[in-house]
PDB file of C-alpha atoms in Angstrom:
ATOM      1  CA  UNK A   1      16.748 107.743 -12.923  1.00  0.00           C
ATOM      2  CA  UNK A   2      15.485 107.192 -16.544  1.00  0.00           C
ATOM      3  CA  UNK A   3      12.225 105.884 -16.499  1.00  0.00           C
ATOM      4  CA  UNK A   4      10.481 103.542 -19.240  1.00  0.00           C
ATOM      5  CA  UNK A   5       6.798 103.189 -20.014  1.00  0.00           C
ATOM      6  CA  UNK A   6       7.050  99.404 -17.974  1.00  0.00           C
ATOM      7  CA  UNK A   7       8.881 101.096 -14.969  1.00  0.00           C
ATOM      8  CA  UNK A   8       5.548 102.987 -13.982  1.00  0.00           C
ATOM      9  CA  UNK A   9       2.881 101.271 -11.819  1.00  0.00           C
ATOM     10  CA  UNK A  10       0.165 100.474 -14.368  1.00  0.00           C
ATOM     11  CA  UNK A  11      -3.402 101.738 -12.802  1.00  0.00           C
ATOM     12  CA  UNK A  12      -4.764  98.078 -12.481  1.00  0.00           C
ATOM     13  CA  UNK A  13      -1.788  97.996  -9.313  1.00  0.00           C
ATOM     14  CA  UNK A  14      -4.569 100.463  -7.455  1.00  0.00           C
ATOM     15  CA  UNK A  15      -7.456  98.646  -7.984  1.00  0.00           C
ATOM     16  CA  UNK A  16      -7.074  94.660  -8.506  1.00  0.00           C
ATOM     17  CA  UNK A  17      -6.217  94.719  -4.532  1.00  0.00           C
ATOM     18  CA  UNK A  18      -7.651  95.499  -1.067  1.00  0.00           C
ATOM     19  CA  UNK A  19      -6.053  98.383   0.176  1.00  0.00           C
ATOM     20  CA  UNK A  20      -4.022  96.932   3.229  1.00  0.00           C
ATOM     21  CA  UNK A  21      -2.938  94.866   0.109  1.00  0.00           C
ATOM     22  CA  UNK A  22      -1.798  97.789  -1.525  1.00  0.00           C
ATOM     23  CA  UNK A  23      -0.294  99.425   1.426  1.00  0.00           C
ATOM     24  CA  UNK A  24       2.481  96.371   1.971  1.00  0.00           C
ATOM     25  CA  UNK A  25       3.082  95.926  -1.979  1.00  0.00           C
ATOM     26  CA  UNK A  26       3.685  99.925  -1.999  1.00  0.00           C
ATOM     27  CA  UNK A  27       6.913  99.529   0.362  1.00  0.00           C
ATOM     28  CA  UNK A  28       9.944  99.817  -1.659  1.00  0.00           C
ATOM     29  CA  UNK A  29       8.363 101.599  -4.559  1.00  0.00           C
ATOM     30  CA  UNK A  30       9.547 104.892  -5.751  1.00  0.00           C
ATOM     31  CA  UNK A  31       7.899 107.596  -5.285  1.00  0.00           C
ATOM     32  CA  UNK A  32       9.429 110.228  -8.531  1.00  0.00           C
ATOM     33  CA  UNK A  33       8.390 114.152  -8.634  1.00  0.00           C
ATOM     34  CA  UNK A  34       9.065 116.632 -10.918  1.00  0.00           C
ATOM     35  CA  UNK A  35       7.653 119.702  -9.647  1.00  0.00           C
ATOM     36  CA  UNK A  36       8.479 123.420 -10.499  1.00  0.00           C
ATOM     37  CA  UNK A  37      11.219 121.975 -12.396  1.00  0.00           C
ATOM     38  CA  UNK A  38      13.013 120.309  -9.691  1.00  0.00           C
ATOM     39  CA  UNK A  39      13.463 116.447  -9.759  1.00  0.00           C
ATOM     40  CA  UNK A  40      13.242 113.992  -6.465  1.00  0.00           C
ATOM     41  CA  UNK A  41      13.044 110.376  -6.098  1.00  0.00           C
ATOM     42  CA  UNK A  42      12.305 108.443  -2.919  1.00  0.00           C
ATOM     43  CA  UNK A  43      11.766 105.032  -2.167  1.00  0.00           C
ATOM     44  CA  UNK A  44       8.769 104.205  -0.177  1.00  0.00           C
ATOM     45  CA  UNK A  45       9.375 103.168   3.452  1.00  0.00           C
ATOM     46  CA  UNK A  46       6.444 103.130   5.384  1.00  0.00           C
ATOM     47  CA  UNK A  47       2.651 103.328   4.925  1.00  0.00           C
ATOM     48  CA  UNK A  48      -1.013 103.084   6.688  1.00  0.00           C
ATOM     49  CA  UNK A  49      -3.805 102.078   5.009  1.00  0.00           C
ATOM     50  CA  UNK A  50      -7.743 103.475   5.158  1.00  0.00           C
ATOM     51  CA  UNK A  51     -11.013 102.373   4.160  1.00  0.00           C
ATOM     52  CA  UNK A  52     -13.869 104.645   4.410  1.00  0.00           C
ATOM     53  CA  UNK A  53     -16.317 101.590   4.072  1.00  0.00           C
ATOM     54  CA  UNK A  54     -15.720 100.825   7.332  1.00  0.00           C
ATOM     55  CA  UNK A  55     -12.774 102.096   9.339  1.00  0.00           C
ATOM     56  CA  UNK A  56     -13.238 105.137  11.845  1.00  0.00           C
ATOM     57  CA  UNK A  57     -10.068 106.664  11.288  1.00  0.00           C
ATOM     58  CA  UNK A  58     -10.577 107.560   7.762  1.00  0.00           C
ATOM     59  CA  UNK A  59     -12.149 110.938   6.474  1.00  0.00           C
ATOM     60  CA  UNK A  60     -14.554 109.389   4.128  1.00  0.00           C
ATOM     61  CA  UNK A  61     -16.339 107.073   6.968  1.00  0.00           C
ATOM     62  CA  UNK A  62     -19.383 105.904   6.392  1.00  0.00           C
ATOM     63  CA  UNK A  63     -18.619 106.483   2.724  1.00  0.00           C
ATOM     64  CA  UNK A  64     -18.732 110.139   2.902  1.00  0.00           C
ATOM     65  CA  UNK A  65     -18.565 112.377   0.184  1.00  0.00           C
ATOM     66  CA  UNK A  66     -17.445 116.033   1.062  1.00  0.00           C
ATOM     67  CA  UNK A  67     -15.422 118.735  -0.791  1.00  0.00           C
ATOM     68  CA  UNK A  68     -12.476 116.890   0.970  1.00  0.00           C
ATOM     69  CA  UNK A  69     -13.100 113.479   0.265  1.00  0.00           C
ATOM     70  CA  UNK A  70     -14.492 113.361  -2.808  1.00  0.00           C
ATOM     71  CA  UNK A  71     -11.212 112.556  -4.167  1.00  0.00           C
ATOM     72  CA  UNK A  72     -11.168 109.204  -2.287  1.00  0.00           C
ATOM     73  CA  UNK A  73     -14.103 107.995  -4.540  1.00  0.00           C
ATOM     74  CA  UNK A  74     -12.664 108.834  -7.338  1.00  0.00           C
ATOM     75  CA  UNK A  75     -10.877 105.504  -9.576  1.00  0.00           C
ATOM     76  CA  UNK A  76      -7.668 104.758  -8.007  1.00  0.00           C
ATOM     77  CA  UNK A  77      -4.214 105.540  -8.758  1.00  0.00           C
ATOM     78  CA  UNK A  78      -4.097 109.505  -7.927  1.00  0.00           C
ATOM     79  CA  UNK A  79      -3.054 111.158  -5.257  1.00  0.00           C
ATOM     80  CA  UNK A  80      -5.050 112.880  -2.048  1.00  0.00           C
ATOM     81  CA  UNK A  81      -3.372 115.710  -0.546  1.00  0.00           C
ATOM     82  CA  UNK A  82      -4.960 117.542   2.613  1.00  0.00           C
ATOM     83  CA  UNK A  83      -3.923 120.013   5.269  1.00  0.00           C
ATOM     84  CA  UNK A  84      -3.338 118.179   8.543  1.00  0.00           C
ATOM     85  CA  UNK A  85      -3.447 120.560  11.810  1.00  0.00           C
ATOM     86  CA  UNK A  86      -3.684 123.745   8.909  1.00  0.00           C
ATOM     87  CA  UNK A  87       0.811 123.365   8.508  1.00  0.00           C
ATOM     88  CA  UNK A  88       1.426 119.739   7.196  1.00  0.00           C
ATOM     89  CA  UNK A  89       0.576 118.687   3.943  1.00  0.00           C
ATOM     90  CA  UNK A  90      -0.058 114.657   3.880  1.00  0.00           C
ATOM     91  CA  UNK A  91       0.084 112.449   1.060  1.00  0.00           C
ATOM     92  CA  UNK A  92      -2.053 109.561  -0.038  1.00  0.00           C
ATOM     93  CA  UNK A  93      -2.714 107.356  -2.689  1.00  0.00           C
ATOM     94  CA  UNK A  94      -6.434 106.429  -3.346  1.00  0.00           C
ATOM     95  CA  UNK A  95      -7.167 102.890  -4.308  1.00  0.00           C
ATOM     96  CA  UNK A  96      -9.699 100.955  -5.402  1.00  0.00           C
ATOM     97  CA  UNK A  97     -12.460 101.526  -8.323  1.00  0.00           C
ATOM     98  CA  UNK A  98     -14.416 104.644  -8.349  1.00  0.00           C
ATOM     99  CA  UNK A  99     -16.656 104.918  -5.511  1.00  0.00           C
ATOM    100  CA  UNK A 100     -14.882 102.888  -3.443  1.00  0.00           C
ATOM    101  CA  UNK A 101     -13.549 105.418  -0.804  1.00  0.00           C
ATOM    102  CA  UNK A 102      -9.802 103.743   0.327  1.00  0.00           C
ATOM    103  CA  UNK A 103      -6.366 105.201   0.379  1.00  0.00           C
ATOM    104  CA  UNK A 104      -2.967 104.910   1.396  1.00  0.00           C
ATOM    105  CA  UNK A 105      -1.186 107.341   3.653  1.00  0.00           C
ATOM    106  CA  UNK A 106       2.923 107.868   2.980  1.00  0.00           C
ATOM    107  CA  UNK A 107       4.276 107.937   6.430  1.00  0.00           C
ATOM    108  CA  UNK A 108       7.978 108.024   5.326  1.00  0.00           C
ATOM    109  CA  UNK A 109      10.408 107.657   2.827  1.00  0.00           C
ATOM    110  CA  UNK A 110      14.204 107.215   1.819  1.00  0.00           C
ATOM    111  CA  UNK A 111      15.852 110.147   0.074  1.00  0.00           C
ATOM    112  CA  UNK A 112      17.392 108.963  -3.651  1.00  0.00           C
ATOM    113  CA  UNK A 113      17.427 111.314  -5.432  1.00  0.00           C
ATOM    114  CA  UNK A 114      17.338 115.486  -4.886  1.00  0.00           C
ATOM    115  CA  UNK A 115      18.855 115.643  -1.616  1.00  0.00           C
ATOM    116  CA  UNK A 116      19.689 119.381  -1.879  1.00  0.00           C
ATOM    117  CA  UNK A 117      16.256 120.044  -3.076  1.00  0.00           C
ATOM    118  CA  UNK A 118      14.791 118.099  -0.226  1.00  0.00           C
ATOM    119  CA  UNK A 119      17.382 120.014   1.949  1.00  0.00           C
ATOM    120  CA  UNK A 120      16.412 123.662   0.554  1.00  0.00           C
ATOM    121  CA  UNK A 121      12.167 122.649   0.989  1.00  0.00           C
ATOM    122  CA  UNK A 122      12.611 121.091   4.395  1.00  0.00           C
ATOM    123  CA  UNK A 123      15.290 123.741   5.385  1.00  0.00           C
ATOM    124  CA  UNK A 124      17.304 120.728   7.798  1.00  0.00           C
ATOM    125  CA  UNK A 125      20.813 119.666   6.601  1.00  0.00           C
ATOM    126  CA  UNK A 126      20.420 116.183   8.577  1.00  0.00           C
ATOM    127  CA  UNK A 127      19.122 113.414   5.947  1.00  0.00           C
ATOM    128  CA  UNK A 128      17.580 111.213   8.589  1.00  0.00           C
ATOM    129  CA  UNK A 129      15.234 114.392   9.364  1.00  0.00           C
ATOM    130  CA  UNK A 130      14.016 115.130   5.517  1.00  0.00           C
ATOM    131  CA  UNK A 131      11.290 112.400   5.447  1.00  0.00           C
ATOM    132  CA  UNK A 132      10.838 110.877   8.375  1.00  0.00           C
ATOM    133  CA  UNK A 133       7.639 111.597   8.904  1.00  0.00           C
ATOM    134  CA  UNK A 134       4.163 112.314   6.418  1.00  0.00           C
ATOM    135  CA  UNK A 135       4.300 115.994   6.612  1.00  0.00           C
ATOM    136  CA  UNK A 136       8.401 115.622   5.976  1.00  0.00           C
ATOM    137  CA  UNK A 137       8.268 113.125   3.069  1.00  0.00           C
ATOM    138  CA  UNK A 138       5.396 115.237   1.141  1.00  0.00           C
ATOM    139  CA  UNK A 139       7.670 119.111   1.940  1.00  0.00           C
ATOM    140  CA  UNK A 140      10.974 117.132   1.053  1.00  0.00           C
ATOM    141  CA  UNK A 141       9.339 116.284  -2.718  1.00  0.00           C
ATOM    142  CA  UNK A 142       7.170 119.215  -2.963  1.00  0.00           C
ATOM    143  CA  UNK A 143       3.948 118.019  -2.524  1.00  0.00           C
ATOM    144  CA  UNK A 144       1.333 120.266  -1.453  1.00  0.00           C
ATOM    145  CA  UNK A 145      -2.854 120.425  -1.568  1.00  0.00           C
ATOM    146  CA  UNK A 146      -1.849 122.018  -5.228  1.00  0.00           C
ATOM    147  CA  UNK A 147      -1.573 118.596  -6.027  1.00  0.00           C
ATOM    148  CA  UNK A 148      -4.661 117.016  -4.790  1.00  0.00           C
ATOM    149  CA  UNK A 149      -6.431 114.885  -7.742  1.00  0.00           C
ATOM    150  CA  UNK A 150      -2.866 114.134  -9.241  1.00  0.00           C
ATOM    151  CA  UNK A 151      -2.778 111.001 -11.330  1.00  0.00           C
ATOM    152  CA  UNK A 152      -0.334 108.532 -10.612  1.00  0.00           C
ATOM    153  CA  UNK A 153       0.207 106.211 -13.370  1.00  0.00           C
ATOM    154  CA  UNK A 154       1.918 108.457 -15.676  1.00  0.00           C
ATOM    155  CA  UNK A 155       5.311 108.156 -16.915  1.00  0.00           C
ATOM    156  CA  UNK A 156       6.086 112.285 -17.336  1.00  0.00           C
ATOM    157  CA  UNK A 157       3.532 113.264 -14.605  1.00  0.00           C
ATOM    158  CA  UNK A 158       4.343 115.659 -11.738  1.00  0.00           C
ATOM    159  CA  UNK A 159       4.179 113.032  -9.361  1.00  0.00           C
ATOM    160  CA  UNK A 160       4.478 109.147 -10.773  1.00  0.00           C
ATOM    161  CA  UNK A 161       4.866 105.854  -8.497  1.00  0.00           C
ATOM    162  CA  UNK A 162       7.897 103.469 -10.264  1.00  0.00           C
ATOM    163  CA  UNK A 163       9.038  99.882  -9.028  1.00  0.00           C
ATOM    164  CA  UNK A 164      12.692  99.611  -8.044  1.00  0.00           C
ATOM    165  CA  UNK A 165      15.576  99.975 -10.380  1.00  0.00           C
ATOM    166  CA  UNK A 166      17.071  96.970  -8.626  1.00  0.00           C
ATOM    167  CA  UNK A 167      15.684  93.864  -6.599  1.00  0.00           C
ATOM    168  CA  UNK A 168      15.801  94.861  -2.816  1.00  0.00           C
ATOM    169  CA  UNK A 169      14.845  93.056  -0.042  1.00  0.00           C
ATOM    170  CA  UNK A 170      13.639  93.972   3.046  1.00  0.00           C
ATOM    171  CA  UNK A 171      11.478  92.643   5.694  1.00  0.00           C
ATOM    172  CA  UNK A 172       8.340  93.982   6.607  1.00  0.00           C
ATOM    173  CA  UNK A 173       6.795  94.963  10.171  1.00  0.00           C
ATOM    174  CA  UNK A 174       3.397  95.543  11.469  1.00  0.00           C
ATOM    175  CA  UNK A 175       1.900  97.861  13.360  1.00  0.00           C
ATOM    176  CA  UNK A 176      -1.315  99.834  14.142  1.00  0.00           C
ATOM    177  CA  UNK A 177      -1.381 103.054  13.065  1.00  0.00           C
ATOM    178  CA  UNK A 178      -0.221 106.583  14.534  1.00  0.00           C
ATOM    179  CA  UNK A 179      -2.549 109.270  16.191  1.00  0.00           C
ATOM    180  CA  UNK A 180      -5.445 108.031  15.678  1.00  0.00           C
ATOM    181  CA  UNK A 181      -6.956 107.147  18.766  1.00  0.00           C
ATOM    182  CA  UNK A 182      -9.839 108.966  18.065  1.00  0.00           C
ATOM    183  CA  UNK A 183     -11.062 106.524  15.942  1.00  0.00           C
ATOM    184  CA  UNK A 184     -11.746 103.480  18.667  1.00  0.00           C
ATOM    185  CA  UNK A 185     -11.426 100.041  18.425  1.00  0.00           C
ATOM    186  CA  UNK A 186     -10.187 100.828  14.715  1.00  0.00           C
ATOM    187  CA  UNK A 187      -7.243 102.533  15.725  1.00  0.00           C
ATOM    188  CA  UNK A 188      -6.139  98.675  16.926  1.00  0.00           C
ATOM    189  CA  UNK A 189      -6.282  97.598  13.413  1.00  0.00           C
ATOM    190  CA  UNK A 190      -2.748  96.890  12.204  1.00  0.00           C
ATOM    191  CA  UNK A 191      -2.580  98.560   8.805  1.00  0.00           C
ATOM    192  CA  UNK A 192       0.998 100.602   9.521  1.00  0.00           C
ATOM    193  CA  UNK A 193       3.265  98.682   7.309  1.00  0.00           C
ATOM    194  CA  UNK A 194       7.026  99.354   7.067  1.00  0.00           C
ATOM    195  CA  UNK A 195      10.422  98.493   6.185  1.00  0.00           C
ATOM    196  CA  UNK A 196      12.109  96.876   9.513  1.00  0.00           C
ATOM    197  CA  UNK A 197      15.223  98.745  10.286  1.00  0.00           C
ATOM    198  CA  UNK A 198      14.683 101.697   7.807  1.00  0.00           C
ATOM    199  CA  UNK A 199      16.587 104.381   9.447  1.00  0.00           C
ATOM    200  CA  UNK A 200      13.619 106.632   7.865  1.00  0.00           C
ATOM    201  CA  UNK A 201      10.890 105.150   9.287  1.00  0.00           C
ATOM    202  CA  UNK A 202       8.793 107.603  11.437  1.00  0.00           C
ATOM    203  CA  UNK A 203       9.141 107.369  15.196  1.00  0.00           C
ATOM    204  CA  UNK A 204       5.789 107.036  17.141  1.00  0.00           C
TER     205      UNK A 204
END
């Protein structure tokens, strides 16, 4: 994939919206690496979106900074990586401007490009098993907590977010989101969005 200056997602795609906005409009973007010299490209399947302004679920509620979240109020378009259960490394995109803490979780996404690299990080030879799933997608294209604070909007950066090559489309499903019942009556919000019958899609 050769990408131009016009292919990348321009910052003001992070910030003019809210973030469930930015969750659904994310689907079908392409998700491009180049880390440690090896090159992946995914397409963007399925996402949940959080708002630490007022949503239980998310690390930064009530708008709370820590060494972990700070990221989240940072200006949008960059990525925040964390440790999930100390083994999977999750990422998200933060939106919104700076203070604002909101972000986008990856939940899955559709091998393109770098299949044998995704193969060799993920160490499974099925392709339906190399990103279905957050902690999958993020291992399959070599994102780790190295890059937390990444940003996003870049056309030669480690990790860049590009629209599709070619006009696909797709119908999109709703859902609440997974495993976090913790969080109350906000874990009945419906802010999973994905791709209906994307054979990558995470199962619950």
């Amino acid at each position: 994939m050769i990408i131009n200056d016009l292919d990348v997602l321009p910052k003001s795609f992070f910030l003019k919206e809210d973030v469930t906005e930015i969750a659904r409009h994310l689907l079908g973007k392409i998700i491009v690496t180049q880390i440690n010299g090896e090159y992946t490209t995914a397409r963007i399947v399925e996402t949940e979106a959080y708002d630490g302004t007022i949503d239980k679920a998310c690390h930064a509620f009530p708008n709370k900074i820590t060494r972990r979240t700070e990221v989240m109020f940072s200006e949008g378009g960059r990525s925040y990586v964390y440790l999930c259960y100390g083994i999977h490394h999750l990422f998200n995109i933060v939106t919104q401007p700076e203070g604002i803490p909101k972000a986008v979780l990856i939940r899955a996404v559709e091998p393109l490009e770098g299949k044998p690299i995704m193969r060799k990080r993920r160490k499974v030879t099925a392709d339906l098993q190399l990103t279905n799933g957050p902690g999958k997608a993020a291992q399959a294209l070599g994102i780790s907590t190295l890059h937390n604070d990444v940003i996003l909007y870049q056309k030669n950066g480690i990790i860049s977010i590009v629209c599709e090559m070619n006009n696909v489309n797709f119908e999109i499903n709703v859902s609440t989101r997974i495993g976090v019942d913790y969080a109350g009556e906000d874990a009945k919000l419906p802010w999973r969005f994905y791709i209906k019958s994307n054979p990558y899609v995470s199962k619950k």
